[in-house]
Tab-separated table of C-alpha atoms in Angstrom:
chain	number	residue	atom	x	y	z
A	1	UNK	CA	108.642	115.398	125.439
A	2	UNK	CA	107.372	116.984	128.626
A	3	UNK	CA	104.312	114.967	129.488
A	4	UNK	CA	102.633	111.689	128.579
A	5	UNK	CA	99.265	110.901	130.096
A	6	UNK	CA	96.404	108.522	129.414
A	7	UNK	CA	93.025	110.022	128.675
A	8	UNK	CA	90.216	108.452	130.632
A	9	UNK	CA	87.421	110.030	128.609
A	10	UNK	CA	87.257	111.010	124.966
A	11	UNK	CA	88.217	109.358	121.718
A	12	UNK	CA	91.976	109.277	122.208
A	13	UNK	CA	93.746	106.852	124.510
A	14	UNK	CA	96.996	108.748	124.818
A	15	UNK	CA	97.908	112.395	124.955
A	16	UNK	CA	101.472	113.456	124.150
A	17	UNK	CA	102.541	117.029	124.801
A	18	UNK	CA	105.838	118.445	123.597
A	19	UNK	CA	107.309	121.919	123.677
A	20	UNK	CA	105.992	122.909	120.260
A	21	UNK	CA	103.227	120.443	119.537
A	22	UNK	CA	100.253	118.742	121.083
A	23	UNK	CA	99.270	115.372	119.665
A	24	UNK	CA	96.769	112.655	120.461
A	25	UNK	CA	97.395	109.007	119.703
A	26	UNK	CA	94.353	106.914	118.901
A	27	UNK	CA	94.100	103.227	118.082
A	28	UNK	CA	91.900	102.464	115.086
A	29	UNK	CA	89.137	100.060	116.143
A	30	UNK	CA	86.805	99.824	113.137
A	31	UNK	CA	89.414	99.243	110.443
A	32	UNK	CA	89.946	100.777	107.015
A	33	UNK	CA	87.517	101.041	104.123
A	34	UNK	CA	88.530	98.859	101.182
A	35	UNK	CA	87.649	98.415	97.523
A	36	UNK	CA	85.538	95.393	98.502
A	37	UNK	CA	83.095	97.714	100.256
A	38	UNK	CA	83.885	96.215	103.653
A	39	UNK	CA	86.124	97.488	106.412
A	40	UNK	CA	89.443	95.706	106.826
A	41	UNK	CA	90.407	95.316	110.475
A	42	UNK	CA	94.107	95.565	111.313
A	43	UNK	CA	94.803	95.470	115.068
A	44	UNK	CA	97.169	97.723	116.995
A	45	UNK	CA	97.389	100.521	114.434
A	46	UNK	CA	97.994	103.927	116.033
A	47	UNK	CA	97.242	107.287	114.430
A	48	UNK	CA	98.251	110.709	115.691
A	49	UNK	CA	95.867	113.672	115.784
A	50	UNK	CA	97.793	116.957	115.680
A	51	UNK	CA	96.435	120.185	117.155
A	52	UNK	CA	99.324	122.597	116.646
A	53	UNK	CA	100.790	121.692	113.280
A	54	UNK	CA	103.208	123.574	111.068
A	55	UNK	CA	104.030	123.223	107.400
A	56	UNK	CA	103.045	124.332	103.921
A	57	UNK	CA	99.857	122.322	103.524
A	58	UNK	CA	96.658	123.480	101.765
A	59	UNK	CA	93.398	123.662	103.680
A	60	UNK	CA	92.079	120.637	101.801
A	61	UNK	CA	94.797	118.399	103.251
A	62	UNK	CA	93.301	115.814	105.610
A	63	UNK	CA	96.580	114.777	107.195
A	64	UNK	CA	99.908	113.079	106.606
A	65	UNK	CA	100.466	109.366	106.141
A	66	UNK	CA	103.899	108.120	107.171
A	67	UNK	CA	105.515	105.847	104.588
A	68	UNK	CA	109.116	106.091	105.791
A	69	UNK	CA	111.177	103.608	107.760
A	70	UNK	CA	110.375	104.830	111.276
A	71	UNK	CA	108.758	102.526	113.821
A	72	UNK	CA	105.436	104.402	113.858
A	73	UNK	CA	105.060	104.753	110.081
A	74	UNK	CA	101.980	103.058	108.672
A	75	UNK	CA	104.057	100.696	106.519
A	76	UNK	CA	105.992	99.457	109.542
A	77	UNK	CA	102.895	99.118	111.701
A	78	UNK	CA	101.239	97.041	108.951
A	79	UNK	CA	104.440	95.324	107.805
A	80	UNK	CA	103.204	91.752	108.277
A	81	UNK	CA	99.773	92.413	106.788
A	82	UNK	CA	101.110	94.177	103.673
A	83	UNK	CA	104.198	91.933	103.345
A	84	UNK	CA	106.434	94.998	103.224
A	85	UNK	CA	104.891	96.257	99.969
A	86	UNK	CA	103.283	99.572	99.056
A	87	UNK	CA	102.988	101.637	95.899
A	88	UNK	CA	101.733	105.042	94.828
A	89	UNK	CA	100.982	106.907	91.618
A	90	UNK	CA	101.266	110.701	91.858
A	91	UNK	CA	99.409	112.934	89.413
A	92	UNK	CA	101.332	115.875	87.897
A	93	UNK	CA	101.304	119.223	89.669
A	94	UNK	CA	99.488	120.993	86.827
A	95	UNK	CA	96.582	118.542	86.999
A	96	UNK	CA	96.336	118.524	90.796
A	97	UNK	CA	96.241	122.340	90.790
A	98	UNK	CA	93.570	122.662	88.096
A	99	UNK	CA	91.322	119.671	88.809
A	100	UNK	CA	90.727	118.866	92.497
A	101	UNK	CA	88.544	115.880	91.555
A	102	UNK	CA	91.536	113.987	90.145
A	103	UNK	CA	93.577	112.343	92.886
A	104	UNK	CA	96.718	110.301	93.380
A	105	UNK	CA	96.438	106.713	94.612
A	106	UNK	CA	98.217	104.418	97.046
A	107	UNK	CA	98.095	100.634	97.439
A	108	UNK	CA	99.356	98.180	100.043
A	109	UNK	CA	100.187	94.479	99.972
A	110	UNK	CA	99.693	92.323	96.884
A	111	UNK	CA	97.871	95.158	95.082
A	112	UNK	CA	101.064	97.194	95.348
A	113	UNK	CA	103.151	94.871	93.162
A	114	UNK	CA	104.350	96.759	90.071
A	115	UNK	CA	104.716	94.529	87.027
A	116	UNK	CA	104.243	94.447	83.270
A	117	UNK	CA	105.877	96.082	80.239
A	118	UNK	CA	108.125	99.046	80.926
A	119	UNK	CA	108.888	98.227	84.571
A	120	UNK	CA	112.427	98.855	85.801
A	121	UNK	CA	113.700	98.148	89.316
A	122	UNK	CA	116.596	99.482	91.346
A	123	UNK	CA	118.010	98.417	94.734
A	124	UNK	CA	116.701	100.137	97.853
A	125	UNK	CA	119.283	100.881	100.536
A	126	UNK	CA	118.807	101.557	104.244
A	127	UNK	CA	121.230	103.403	106.485
A	128	UNK	CA	121.134	102.358	110.181
A	129	UNK	CA	122.221	105.880	111.106
A	130	UNK	CA	119.239	107.345	109.194
A	131	UNK	CA	116.601	104.593	109.479
A	132	UNK	CA	113.645	106.677	108.298
A	133	UNK	CA	115.067	107.250	104.802
A	134	UNK	CA	114.949	105.092	101.677
A	135	UNK	CA	118.086	105.509	99.559
A	136	UNK	CA	118.650	104.806	95.862
A	137	UNK	CA	121.912	104.912	93.931
A	138	UNK	CA	121.954	107.606	91.234
A	139	UNK	CA	124.800	107.096	88.773
A	140	UNK	CA	124.211	109.897	86.254
A	141	UNK	CA	121.659	112.072	84.462
A	142	UNK	CA	121.457	112.384	80.670
A	143	UNK	CA	120.251	115.487	78.861
A	144	UNK	CA	119.736	114.639	75.221
A	145	UNK	CA	122.885	112.788	74.148
A	146	UNK	CA	125.028	114.217	76.963
A	147	UNK	CA	125.545	112.369	80.235
A	148	UNK	CA	126.565	113.997	83.529
A	149	UNK	CA	128.082	111.709	86.155
A	150	UNK	CA	126.765	112.064	89.705
A	151	UNK	CA	129.063	114.023	92.026
A	152	UNK	CA	128.662	113.784	95.774
A	153	UNK	CA	129.213	116.576	98.251
A	154	UNK	CA	131.687	116.308	101.144
A	155	UNK	CA	128.820	115.524	103.539
A	156	UNK	CA	126.604	113.372	101.305
A	157	UNK	CA	127.202	109.703	100.405
A	158	UNK	CA	129.309	109.074	97.273
A	159	UNK	CA	128.037	107.329	94.167
A	160	UNK	CA	128.740	103.660	93.717
A	161	UNK	CA	127.264	100.214	93.313
A	162	UNK	CA	128.191	99.047	96.794
A	163	UNK	CA	126.040	98.578	99.870
A	164	UNK	CA	124.739	102.135	100.087
A	165	UNK	CA	122.756	104.675	98.120
A	166	UNK	CA	123.460	108.327	97.503
A	167	UNK	CA	120.023	109.923	97.101
A	168	UNK	CA	116.849	109.688	99.177
A	169	UNK	CA	113.572	108.943	97.421
A	170	UNK	CA	110.852	110.841	99.260
A	171	UNK	CA	107.183	111.227	98.372
A	172	UNK	CA	106.856	114.075	100.875
A	173	UNK	CA	109.531	116.391	99.446
A	174	UNK	CA	108.382	118.441	96.460
A	175	UNK	CA	111.641	119.518	94.823
A	176	UNK	CA	114.681	117.422	93.952
A	177	UNK	CA	117.882	118.384	95.775
A	178	UNK	CA	121.337	117.458	94.479
A	179	UNK	CA	124.888	118.380	95.599
A	180	UNK	CA	126.219	121.753	94.460
A	181	UNK	CA	128.998	120.389	92.240
A	182	UNK	CA	126.602	118.057	90.427
A	183	UNK	CA	124.026	120.834	90.107
A	184	UNK	CA	126.525	123.197	88.490
A	185	UNK	CA	127.315	120.684	85.742
A	186	UNK	CA	123.762	119.422	85.238
A	187	UNK	CA	122.164	122.862	85.453
A	188	UNK	CA	124.640	124.294	82.973
A	189	UNK	CA	123.872	121.497	80.504
A	190	UNK	CA	120.119	121.940	80.928
A	191	UNK	CA	120.337	125.693	80.364
A	192	UNK	CA	122.353	125.172	77.160
A	193	UNK	CA	119.750	122.678	75.952
A	194	UNK	CA	116.654	124.826	76.497
A	195	UNK	CA	115.569	127.354	73.890
A	196	UNK	CA	113.455	129.780	75.910
A	197	UNK	CA	113.658	133.230	77.481
A	198	UNK	CA	115.167	133.279	80.983
A	199	UNK	CA	113.210	135.000	83.760
A	200	UNK	CA	113.912	135.647	87.426
A	201	UNK	CA	111.807	134.038	90.125
A	202	UNK	CA	110.422	136.920	92.242
A	203	UNK	CA	110.174	134.628	95.279
A	204	UNK	CA	113.837	133.639	95.054
A	205	UNK	CA	112.984	129.948	95.467
A	206	UNK	CA	114.216	128.828	92.048
A	207	UNK	CA	117.485	129.711	90.343
A	208	UNK	CA	116.584	128.684	86.771
A	209	UNK	CA	113.266	129.885	85.338
A	210	UNK	CA	111.843	130.625	81.897
A	211	UNK	CA	108.960	132.337	80.198
A	212	UNK	CA	106.559	129.582	79.075
A	213	UNK	CA	105.101	129.240	75.600
A	214	UNK	CA	101.384	129.517	74.826
A	215	UNK	CA	100.868	125.995	76.183
A	216	UNK	CA	102.369	126.944	79.540
A	217	UNK	CA	105.481	124.814	78.954
A	218	UNK	CA	108.923	125.067	77.365
A	219	UNK	CA	110.644	122.901	74.779
A	220	UNK	CA	112.968	120.703	76.821
A	221	UNK	CA	115.251	117.858	75.709
A	222	UNK	CA	114.931	114.227	76.769
A	223	UNK	CA	116.107	113.871	80.376
A	224	UNK	CA	116.959	110.465	81.868
A	225	UNK	CA	117.937	109.658	85.460
A	226	UNK	CA	120.273	106.655	85.529
A	227	UNK	CA	119.862	104.640	88.725
A	228	UNK	CA	121.496	101.261	89.312
A	229	UNK	CA	119.754	98.861	86.869
A	230	UNK	CA	117.027	101.424	86.101
A	231	UNK	CA	116.899	104.297	83.600
A	232	UNK	CA	113.981	106.691	84.161
A	233	UNK	CA	112.939	109.107	81.431
A	234	UNK	CA	111.638	112.108	83.346
A	235	UNK	CA	108.664	114.144	82.192
A	236	UNK	CA	109.759	117.574	80.891
A	237	UNK	CA	106.761	119.168	82.642
A	238	UNK	CA	107.964	117.694	85.937
A	239	UNK	CA	111.563	118.805	85.460
A	240	UNK	CA	110.374	122.270	84.382
A	241	UNK	CA	107.125	122.978	86.233
A	242	UNK	CA	104.832	125.978	85.950
A	243	UNK	CA	104.991	127.680	89.343
A	244	UNK	CA	102.824	130.664	88.344
A	245	UNK	CA	101.028	131.557	85.110
A	246	UNK	CA	104.004	133.224	83.435
A	247	UNK	CA	106.879	131.303	85.010
A	248	UNK	CA	108.280	127.807	84.425
A	249	UNK	CA	111.142	126.754	86.709
A	250	UNK	CA	113.646	123.934	87.037
A	251	UNK	CA	112.490	121.734	89.929
A	252	UNK	CA	116.006	120.411	90.564
A	253	UNK	CA	117.822	122.686	93.009
A	254	UNK	CA	121.180	122.659	94.816
A	255	UNK	CA	121.324	121.262	98.334
A	256	UNK	CA	124.530	119.960	99.863
A	257	UNK	CA	123.190	118.382	103.049
A	258	UNK	CA	121.084	115.551	101.611
A	259	UNK	CA	120.331	114.587	98.026
A	260	UNK	CA	116.588	113.952	97.591
A	261	UNK	CA	114.609	112.646	94.616
A	262	UNK	CA	111.420	114.662	95.139
A	263	UNK	CA	107.806	113.976	94.276
A	264	UNK	CA	107.519	116.273	91.240
A	265	UNK	CA	109.966	114.068	89.336
A	266	UNK	CA	108.081	110.981	90.548
A	267	UNK	CA	104.765	112.039	88.997
A	268	UNK	CA	103.211	109.778	86.350
A	269	UNK	CA	105.212	106.783	87.531
A	270	UNK	CA	103.630	103.860	89.341
A	271	UNK	CA	106.260	103.384	92.048
A	272	UNK	CA	106.340	100.206	94.104
A	273	UNK	CA	108.406	99.602	97.233
A	274	UNK	CA	109.308	96.095	98.356
A	275	UNK	CA	110.888	96.404	101.790
A	276	UNK	CA	111.513	92.650	101.958
A	277	UNK	CA	113.310	92.311	98.621
A	278	UNK	CA	114.824	95.812	99.114
A	279	UNK	CA	113.925	97.210	95.720
A	280	UNK	CA	111.916	100.047	94.192
A	281	UNK	CA	110.132	99.531	90.868
A	282	UNK	CA	109.018	102.204	88.406
A	283	UNK	CA	106.447	101.930	85.622
A	284	UNK	CA	105.555	104.905	83.383
A	285	UNK	CA	101.833	105.430	84.025
A	286	UNK	CA	99.099	107.977	83.435
A	287	UNK	CA	98.304	108.388	87.124
A	288	UNK	CA	94.998	110.125	86.368
A	289	UNK	CA	93.760	106.769	85.041
A	290	UNK	CA	95.466	104.396	87.463
């Protein structure tokens, strides 16, 4: 950070300039619109307005809302008001690409409590050395009747039921990243279980891709992620997503630095975070109707 200065005139109270970015911080005065039709006033909430931003975001994107554990994230700034609770329901990629009028939803506070039939919950872990991340503990993944035990990398946390997790859950990361050794075993099992024609990804992003059928999908087996106390049956169209018209690719990729449970695999789950009880709850949901 090279300069911090107050703005005397204009809509922003604080200007922060760094080497690669220029941001304005503004305190929200009028509050947030709510389902009641009235604005809800929450004092001392700061938003940043970026002017030189980088990233792979479409033109329709209005901005980024911070849900992680950092001090300036919206959930930490509103922690008392929302009682440490928020939830979201992400629509599948295929629907968001084809129908811009269908949107995902987010809730805070009591409206974010996930309950009812089908709900499973797993412990949420925090690492003081990486305070922005939310960790879960992934024990294994099943493909059909075969189960593959989680394998950590030399630089990622090991599996276990102790006081730590081994995979980050992140709504802002698209793909799911797992350690190389685990990927080799899981990917091999998935490839043996899929009856479809292999194709190369021209972009080189994905290592396992197939030619889709007339419905734009492939026939995939039942895939279950086994977290501590929570088994999640993953949608085949989220595990194998259509990236272009004639290409369906595995959205789980190798990555030894950090294991991340990405947002494609989270689609069509109502996912609730309770940062007081330190748990994450999942409920299978049609997010286009939630």
